[in-house]
């Protein structure tokens, strides 16, 4: 059966928001709370992209309590969502044209481990709301990506035979596998796979059209 539904990860797959969000993390963690001695650089976030924000805070600040991490994260999330609405992130080459083309034939979705409001900021900034049928995030459900993919598929009556998940991390592949959904790997993103020779994979986003 021909694929009808494309489910996308966000960070490392559709855009790179590091340059925008790193300023916020430095402001909150460094200037406001003096919790880091040296300012974070955009590339310092590479290892964390796609992970849960709470886990990122705990790793950057060893020993921080769960309560303090939650409070700090609340500040970061609120500022990120506000700033991303105004400044956005950087779309990967070919994303805008390819998505607009695909939306004429396929149903497009997003499932990301981001906070509530983050996907909305992406869609609003680039005026992509009309391109996507539905989306789900960890911030909204507090569930892992695999369960959010399942939730979105059930809500929209998608089947494993007519859907594909597209992402850039091992977590993305594992989450697709749990749901029995084929996976396409974005090599240009932030992550790597345990199977270094995995196919199908994309060097550029526009190549997606030849894999579906």
mmCIF file of C-alpha atoms in Angstrom:
data_model
loop_
_atom_site.group_PDB
_atom_site.id
_atom_site.type_symbol
_atom_site.label_atom_id
_atom_site.label_comp_id
_atom_site.label_asym_id
_atom_site.label_seq_id
_atom_site.Cartn_x
_atom_site.Cartn_y
_atom_site.Cartn_z
ATOM 1 C CA UNK A 1 0.000 0.000 0.000
ATOM 2 C CA UNK A 2 1.302 3.447 -0.865
ATOM 3 C CA UNK A 3 2.258 5.633 2.070
ATOM 4 C CA UNK A 4 -0.341 8.269 2.891
ATOM 5 C CA UNK A 5 0.786 9.588 6.285
ATOM 6 C CA UNK A 6 4.142 11.183 7.126
ATOM 7 C CA UNK A 7 4.941 11.688 10.814
ATOM 8 C CA UNK A 8 7.914 13.959 11.505
ATOM 9 C CA UNK A 9 10.218 14.601 14.404
ATOM 10 C CA UNK A 10 10.998 18.335 14.739
ATOM 11 C CA UNK A 11 14.486 19.214 16.035
ATOM 12 C CA UNK A 12 17.179 17.880 13.731
ATOM 13 C CA UNK A 13 14.562 16.864 11.180
ATOM 14 C CA UNK A 14 12.670 19.993 10.119
ATOM 15 C CA UNK A 15 14.602 22.792 11.819
ATOM 16 C CA UNK A 16 17.554 23.800 14.005
ATOM 17 C CA UNK A 17 16.526 26.085 16.872
ATOM 18 C CA UNK A 18 19.797 26.009 18.822
ATOM 19 C CA UNK A 19 20.904 29.574 18.044
ATOM 20 C CA UNK A 20 17.617 30.922 19.373
ATOM 21 C CA UNK A 21 17.194 28.796 22.470
ATOM 22 C CA UNK A 22 20.832 28.854 23.634
ATOM 23 C CA UNK A 23 20.475 32.546 24.480
ATOM 24 C CA UNK A 24 17.564 31.713 26.759
ATOM 25 C CA UNK A 25 19.361 28.871 28.530
ATOM 26 C CA UNK A 26 22.370 31.121 29.181
ATOM 27 C CA UNK A 27 20.151 33.927 30.450
ATOM 28 C CA UNK A 28 18.215 31.716 32.876
ATOM 29 C CA UNK A 29 20.956 29.309 33.989
ATOM 30 C CA UNK A 30 23.832 31.780 33.947
ATOM 31 C CA UNK A 31 22.848 35.399 34.425
ATOM 32 C CA UNK A 32 19.697 34.874 36.485
ATOM 33 C CA UNK A 33 20.531 31.862 38.652
ATOM 34 C CA UNK A 34 24.352 31.562 38.372
ATOM 35 C CA UNK A 35 24.086 27.795 37.892
ATOM 36 C CA UNK A 36 26.669 27.536 35.106
ATOM 37 C CA UNK A 37 30.174 29.018 35.134
ATOM 38 C CA UNK A 38 30.649 29.155 31.367
ATOM 39 C CA UNK A 39 28.130 30.178 28.736
ATOM 40 C CA UNK A 40 26.717 27.360 26.644
ATOM 41 C CA UNK A 41 27.393 27.334 22.907
ATOM 42 C CA UNK A 42 24.893 26.152 20.275
ATOM 43 C CA UNK A 43 26.969 23.047 19.596
ATOM 44 C CA UNK A 44 26.847 22.150 23.306
ATOM 45 C CA UNK A 45 23.158 21.370 22.789
ATOM 46 C CA UNK A 46 23.759 18.845 19.995
ATOM 47 C CA UNK A 47 23.920 15.911 22.399
ATOM 48 C CA UNK A 48 20.639 16.922 24.013
ATOM 49 C CA UNK A 49 18.447 17.630 20.992
ATOM 50 C CA UNK A 50 15.486 15.282 21.029
ATOM 51 C CA UNK A 51 15.836 14.472 24.729
ATOM 52 C CA UNK A 52 13.403 15.506 27.452
ATOM 53 C CA UNK A 53 14.115 19.020 28.728
ATOM 54 C CA UNK A 54 14.028 17.934 32.381
ATOM 55 C CA UNK A 55 16.791 15.397 31.701
ATOM 56 C CA UNK A 56 18.835 18.059 29.911
ATOM 57 C CA UNK A 57 18.698 20.411 32.906
ATOM 58 C CA UNK A 58 19.701 17.584 35.258
ATOM 59 C CA UNK A 59 22.692 16.723 33.070
ATOM 60 C CA UNK A 60 23.912 20.290 32.607
ATOM 61 C CA UNK A 61 23.615 20.987 36.344
ATOM 62 C CA UNK A 62 24.680 17.825 38.218
ATOM 63 C CA UNK A 63 23.160 17.543 41.671
ATOM 64 C CA UNK A 64 20.260 19.907 41.063
ATOM 65 C CA UNK A 65 17.086 18.757 42.821
ATOM 66 C CA UNK A 66 14.061 17.613 40.881
ATOM 67 C CA UNK A 67 12.070 20.525 42.301
ATOM 68 C CA UNK A 68 14.632 23.140 41.309
ATOM 69 C CA UNK A 69 15.038 21.552 37.874
ATOM 70 C CA UNK A 70 11.273 21.754 37.415
ATOM 71 C CA UNK A 71 11.190 25.420 38.450
ATOM 72 C CA UNK A 72 14.146 26.336 36.207
ATOM 73 C CA UNK A 73 12.644 24.449 33.300
ATOM 74 C CA UNK A 74 9.345 26.280 33.721
ATOM 75 C CA UNK A 75 11.171 29.590 33.260
ATOM 76 C CA UNK A 76 13.099 28.330 30.229
ATOM 77 C CA UNK A 77 10.026 26.865 28.536
ATOM 78 C CA UNK A 78 7.958 30.024 28.950
ATOM 79 C CA UNK A 79 10.716 32.171 27.475
ATOM 80 C CA UNK A 80 11.486 29.713 24.660
ATOM 81 C CA UNK A 81 7.914 29.582 23.448
ATOM 82 C CA UNK A 82 7.642 33.366 23.498
ATOM 83 C CA UNK A 83 10.964 33.927 21.747
ATOM 84 C CA UNK A 84 10.524 31.203 19.122
ATOM 85 C CA UNK A 85 7.233 32.804 18.102
ATOM 86 C CA UNK A 86 9.203 35.971 17.342
ATOM 87 C CA UNK A 87 12.551 34.686 16.068
ATOM 88 C CA UNK A 88 11.914 31.104 14.973
ATOM 89 C CA UNK A 89 14.687 28.676 14.150
ATOM 90 C CA UNK A 90 16.539 27.726 10.978
ATOM 91 C CA UNK A 91 14.720 25.467 8.535
ATOM 92 C CA UNK A 92 16.873 22.829 6.893
ATOM 93 C CA UNK A 93 17.417 23.212 3.164
ATOM 94 C CA UNK A 94 14.386 22.264 1.132
ATOM 95 C CA UNK A 95 12.010 21.856 4.075
ATOM 96 C CA UNK A 96 9.515 24.579 3.178
ATOM 97 C CA UNK A 97 9.129 23.728 -0.499
ATOM 98 C CA UNK A 98 9.117 19.978 0.132
ATOM 99 C CA UNK A 99 6.500 20.168 2.893
ATOM 100 C CA UNK A 100 4.223 22.332 0.777
ATOM 101 C CA UNK A 101 4.558 19.901 -2.097
ATOM 102 C CA UNK A 102 3.988 16.833 0.075
ATOM 103 C CA UNK A 103 0.934 18.351 1.749
ATOM 104 C CA UNK A 104 -0.862 18.206 -1.609
ATOM 105 C CA UNK A 105 -0.669 14.421 -1.620
ATOM 106 C CA UNK A 106 0.068 13.239 1.919
ATOM 107 C CA UNK A 107 -1.236 13.888 5.426
ATOM 108 C CA UNK A 108 1.533 15.443 7.555
ATOM 109 C CA UNK A 109 1.985 15.109 11.328
ATOM 110 C CA UNK A 110 4.586 15.953 14.004
ATOM 111 C CA UNK A 111 5.509 13.995 17.145
ATOM 112 C CA UNK A 112 8.314 15.502 19.237
ATOM 113 C CA UNK A 113 9.786 15.190 22.733
ATOM 114 C CA UNK A 114 9.565 18.968 23.127
ATOM 115 C CA UNK A 115 7.579 21.028 25.624
ATOM 116 C CA UNK A 116 3.990 22.076 25.144
ATOM 117 C CA UNK A 117 3.868 25.154 22.915
ATOM 118 C CA UNK A 118 7.117 24.406 21.047
ATOM 119 C CA UNK A 119 5.529 22.783 17.986
ATOM 120 C CA UNK A 120 2.945 25.550 17.985
ATOM 121 C CA UNK A 121 5.762 28.133 17.851
ATOM 122 C CA UNK A 122 7.284 26.330 14.866
ATOM 123 C CA UNK A 123 3.981 26.170 13.010
ATOM 124 C CA UNK A 124 3.041 29.775 13.782
ATOM 125 C CA UNK A 125 6.404 31.319 12.917
ATOM 126 C CA UNK A 126 6.580 29.678 9.495
ATOM 127 C CA UNK A 127 2.818 29.758 8.933
ATOM 128 C CA UNK A 128 2.750 25.984 8.487
ATOM 129 C CA UNK A 129 -0.459 25.344 10.425
ATOM 130 C CA UNK A 130 -2.404 24.483 7.279
ATOM 131 C CA UNK A 131 0.209 21.932 6.201
ATOM 132 C CA UNK A 132 -0.133 19.650 9.235
ATOM 133 C CA UNK A 133 -3.166 17.631 10.243
ATOM 134 C CA UNK A 134 -2.185 17.023 13.883
ATOM 135 C CA UNK A 135 0.784 16.925 16.281
ATOM 136 C CA UNK A 136 1.721 15.641 19.717
ATOM 137 C CA UNK A 137 4.461 16.439 22.242
ATOM 138 C CA UNK A 138 5.856 15.105 25.500
ATOM 139 C CA UNK A 139 5.076 18.439 27.123
ATOM 140 C CA UNK A 140 1.382 18.019 26.461
ATOM 141 C CA UNK A 141 1.003 14.333 27.385
ATOM 142 C CA UNK A 142 4.029 13.620 29.634
ATOM 143 C CA UNK A 143 4.380 10.379 27.676
ATOM 144 C CA UNK A 144 7.458 9.021 25.830
ATOM 145 C CA UNK A 145 7.699 9.451 22.069
ATOM 146 C CA UNK A 146 6.664 5.871 21.317
ATOM 147 C CA UNK A 147 3.385 6.344 23.194
ATOM 148 C CA UNK A 148 2.792 9.732 21.576
ATOM 149 C CA UNK A 149 3.193 8.202 18.121
ATOM 150 C CA UNK A 150 0.652 5.546 19.093
ATOM 151 C CA UNK A 151 -1.690 8.187 20.515
ATOM 152 C CA UNK A 152 -1.517 10.326 17.385
ATOM 153 C CA UNK A 153 -2.038 7.314 15.119
ATOM 154 C CA UNK A 154 -5.075 6.153 17.062
ATOM 155 C CA UNK A 155 -6.560 9.635 17.172
ATOM 156 C CA UNK A 156 -6.232 10.044 13.403
ATOM 157 C CA UNK A 157 -6.995 6.420 12.460
ATOM 158 C CA UNK A 158 -3.575 5.838 10.897
ATOM 159 C CA UNK A 159 -2.274 2.340 10.211
ATOM 160 C CA UNK A 160 1.254 0.946 10.192
ATOM 161 C CA UNK A 161 0.835 0.036 6.518
ATOM 162 C CA UNK A 162 0.194 3.601 5.348
ATOM 163 C CA UNK A 163 2.452 5.608 7.707
ATOM 164 C CA UNK A 164 6.158 6.470 8.030
ATOM 165 C CA UNK A 165 8.075 8.186 10.837
ATOM 166 C CA UNK A 166 10.941 10.506 9.857
ATOM 167 C CA UNK A 167 13.565 11.501 12.438
ATOM 168 C CA UNK A 168 17.234 11.911 13.287
ATOM 169 C CA UNK A 169 17.939 9.951 16.495
ATOM 170 C CA UNK A 170 18.066 6.412 17.852
ATOM 171 C CA UNK A 171 15.066 7.273 20.019
ATOM 172 C CA UNK A 172 13.146 8.145 16.864
ATOM 173 C CA UNK A 173 13.963 4.813 15.270
ATOM 174 C CA UNK A 174 13.178 2.876 18.447
ATOM 175 C CA UNK A 175 9.856 4.683 18.859
ATOM 176 C CA UNK A 176 8.860 3.914 15.288
ATOM 177 C CA UNK A 177 9.897 0.270 15.683
ATOM 178 C CA UNK A 178 7.785 -0.167 18.833
ATOM 179 C CA UNK A 179 4.774 0.940 16.832
ATOM 180 C CA UNK A 180 5.585 -1.167 13.785
ATOM 181 C CA UNK A 181 6.011 1.965 11.672
ATOM 182 C CA UNK A 182 8.710 2.197 8.945
ATOM 183 C CA UNK A 183 11.454 4.710 9.720
ATOM 184 C CA UNK A 184 13.475 7.107 7.556
ATOM 185 C CA UNK A 185 16.685 8.497 9.083
ATOM 186 C CA UNK A 186 17.803 12.111 8.589
ATOM 187 C CA UNK A 187 21.601 11.928 8.465
ATOM 188 C CA UNK A 188 21.945 15.729 8.522
ATOM 189 C CA UNK A 189 20.366 15.960 12.005
ATOM 190 C CA UNK A 190 21.792 15.787 15.517
ATOM 191 C CA UNK A 191 21.758 12.060 16.195
ATOM 192 C CA UNK A 192 23.343 8.823 15.093
ATOM 193 C CA UNK A 193 21.973 5.287 14.855
ATOM 194 C CA UNK A 194 23.414 2.123 16.349
ATOM 195 C CA UNK A 195 23.266 0.728 12.820
ATOM 196 C CA UNK A 196 25.578 3.172 11.043
ATOM 197 C CA UNK A 197 24.600 1.898 7.603
ATOM 198 C CA UNK A 198 20.862 2.157 8.093
ATOM 199 C CA UNK A 199 18.704 2.760 5.042
ATOM 200 C CA UNK A 200 16.523 4.488 4.004
ATOM 201 C CA UNK A 201 18.268 7.683 5.014
ATOM 202 C CA UNK A 202 18.371 11.294 3.828
ATOM 203 C CA UNK A 203 21.382 13.528 3.261
ATOM 204 C CA UNK A 204 19.045 16.386 2.314
ATOM 205 C CA UNK A 205 15.401 16.820 3.235
ATOM 206 C CA UNK A 206 14.184 17.097 -0.364
ATOM 207 C CA UNK A 207 15.317 13.493 -0.925
ATOM 208 C CA UNK A 208 12.328 12.363 1.116
ATOM 209 C CA UNK A 209 10.103 12.430 -1.967
ATOM 210 C CA UNK A 210 12.063 9.558 -3.502
ATOM 211 C CA UNK A 211 11.652 7.325 -0.417
ATOM 212 C CA UNK A 212 7.893 7.357 0.028
#
